[in-house]
């Protein structure tokens, strides 16, 4: 499943990586969600794969941790995700944020 692949891909960072929400905020963490999912790679009217459009939001409260987003991007690409785009997020309390969109196609 794509959720497990995302979590496993970022495990080496030793920061929380969670789906949709976090219960207890840490000094840095990643929240991800899937904003589009569709069948792909059709043959004889049967889809052979599914394509996922994923948003990862990296939150951190120490400005010097901003560079970790480049590690996140590198690790995701190394694990078969395609980087689509990224943007800064509006500051939330003491937290700064970086949003990154990825595409992943999974064979069935």
Tab-separated table of C-alpha atoms in Angstrom:
chain	number	residue	atom	x	y	z
A	1	UNK	CA	0.000	0.000	0.000
A	2	UNK	CA	1.214	3.497	-0.816
A	3	UNK	CA	0.854	4.797	2.787
A	4	UNK	CA	3.319	2.201	4.088
A	5	UNK	CA	5.717	2.959	1.231
A	6	UNK	CA	5.730	6.664	2.131
A	7	UNK	CA	6.368	5.948	5.824
A	8	UNK	CA	9.081	3.380	5.044
A	9	UNK	CA	10.750	5.742	2.550
A	10	UNK	CA	11.184	8.448	5.210
A	11	UNK	CA	11.947	6.185	8.192
A	12	UNK	CA	15.686	6.982	8.081
A	13	UNK	CA	14.954	10.614	9.026
A	14	UNK	CA	13.835	9.526	12.511
A	15	UNK	CA	10.983	12.025	12.578
A	16	UNK	CA	7.252	11.211	12.814
A	17	UNK	CA	5.597	10.565	9.423
A	18	UNK	CA	1.817	10.279	9.781
A	19	UNK	CA	-1.260	10.040	7.601
A	20	UNK	CA	-3.664	13.039	7.742
A	21	UNK	CA	-3.064	14.233	11.351
A	22	UNK	CA	-0.700	14.077	14.288
A	23	UNK	CA	-1.853	13.734	17.871
A	24	UNK	CA	1.197	15.121	19.627
A	25	UNK	CA	3.353	17.643	17.784
A	26	UNK	CA	7.123	17.191	17.885
A	27	UNK	CA	9.786	19.740	16.950
A	28	UNK	CA	9.557	18.443	13.353
A	29	UNK	CA	7.225	16.013	11.604
A	30	UNK	CA	5.612	15.103	8.277
A	31	UNK	CA	1.884	14.810	7.611
A	32	UNK	CA	0.806	13.334	4.287
A	33	UNK	CA	-2.443	12.804	2.420
A	34	UNK	CA	-3.576	11.544	-0.964
A	35	UNK	CA	-5.511	14.176	-2.882
A	36	UNK	CA	-6.210	12.142	-6.015
A	37	UNK	CA	-6.186	8.454	-6.827
A	38	UNK	CA	-7.097	6.921	-10.156
A	39	UNK	CA	-6.817	3.802	-12.246
A	40	UNK	CA	-4.113	3.847	-14.895
A	41	UNK	CA	-2.333	1.687	-17.483
A	42	UNK	CA	-5.310	0.117	-19.198
A	43	UNK	CA	-5.262	-3.041	-21.295
A	44	UNK	CA	-8.481	-4.580	-22.636
A	45	UNK	CA	-10.538	-2.237	-20.432
A	46	UNK	CA	-8.731	-3.420	-17.289
A	47	UNK	CA	-6.519	-1.134	-15.280
A	48	UNK	CA	-3.091	-2.541	-14.526
A	49	UNK	CA	-1.977	0.176	-12.109
A	50	UNK	CA	-3.154	2.918	-9.802
A	51	UNK	CA	-1.750	6.424	-9.769
A	52	UNK	CA	-1.603	8.421	-6.513
A	53	UNK	CA	-1.180	12.166	-6.109
A	54	UNK	CA	0.305	12.824	-2.673
A	55	UNK	CA	0.904	15.931	-0.581
A	56	UNK	CA	3.578	15.828	2.112
A	57	UNK	CA	3.676	18.702	4.587
A	58	UNK	CA	6.916	19.010	6.529
A	59	UNK	CA	6.507	21.073	9.738
A	60	UNK	CA	9.407	22.311	11.891
A	61	UNK	CA	9.855	24.891	14.620
A	62	UNK	CA	13.600	25.488	14.289
A	63	UNK	CA	14.375	27.546	11.153
A	64	UNK	CA	17.704	25.727	10.787
A	65	UNK	CA	15.754	22.485	10.053
A	66	UNK	CA	14.404	23.796	6.749
A	67	UNK	CA	17.031	21.846	4.785
A	68	UNK	CA	15.457	18.533	5.814
A	69	UNK	CA	12.810	19.066	3.145
A	70	UNK	CA	15.537	18.458	0.532
A	71	UNK	CA	16.286	15.115	2.214
A	72	UNK	CA	12.578	14.269	2.133
A	73	UNK	CA	12.467	15.108	-1.573
A	74	UNK	CA	15.603	13.029	-2.286
A	75	UNK	CA	14.358	9.995	-0.331
A	76	UNK	CA	10.958	10.053	-1.985
A	77	UNK	CA	12.527	10.225	-5.455
A	78	UNK	CA	14.921	7.374	-4.591
A	79	UNK	CA	11.880	5.268	-3.684
A	80	UNK	CA	10.045	5.729	-6.976
A	81	UNK	CA	7.986	8.866	-6.298
A	82	UNK	CA	7.972	11.654	-8.876
A	83	UNK	CA	8.348	15.170	-7.469
A	84	UNK	CA	5.582	17.352	-8.906
A	85	UNK	CA	5.877	20.690	-7.068
A	86	UNK	CA	6.468	22.385	-3.740
A	87	UNK	CA	5.646	25.550	-1.841
A	88	UNK	CA	6.102	27.241	1.504
A	89	UNK	CA	3.207	26.969	3.924
A	90	UNK	CA	1.839	29.786	6.027
A	91	UNK	CA	3.435	29.798	9.471
A	92	UNK	CA	1.255	28.006	12.049
A	93	UNK	CA	2.030	29.206	15.572
A	94	UNK	CA	5.682	28.376	16.190
A	95	UNK	CA	5.887	26.089	13.152
A	96	UNK	CA	7.200	26.728	9.654
A	97	UNK	CA	6.025	24.480	6.843
A	98	UNK	CA	7.022	23.198	3.451
A	99	UNK	CA	4.525	21.405	1.205
A	100	UNK	CA	5.622	18.957	-1.485
A	101	UNK	CA	3.502	17.117	-4.050
A	102	UNK	CA	4.494	13.744	-5.451
A	103	UNK	CA	3.055	11.266	-7.935
A	104	UNK	CA	3.365	7.506	-7.492
A	105	UNK	CA	2.160	4.762	-9.813
A	106	UNK	CA	1.708	1.311	-8.332
A	107	UNK	CA	1.310	-1.812	-10.464
A	108	UNK	CA	-1.545	-4.073	-9.448
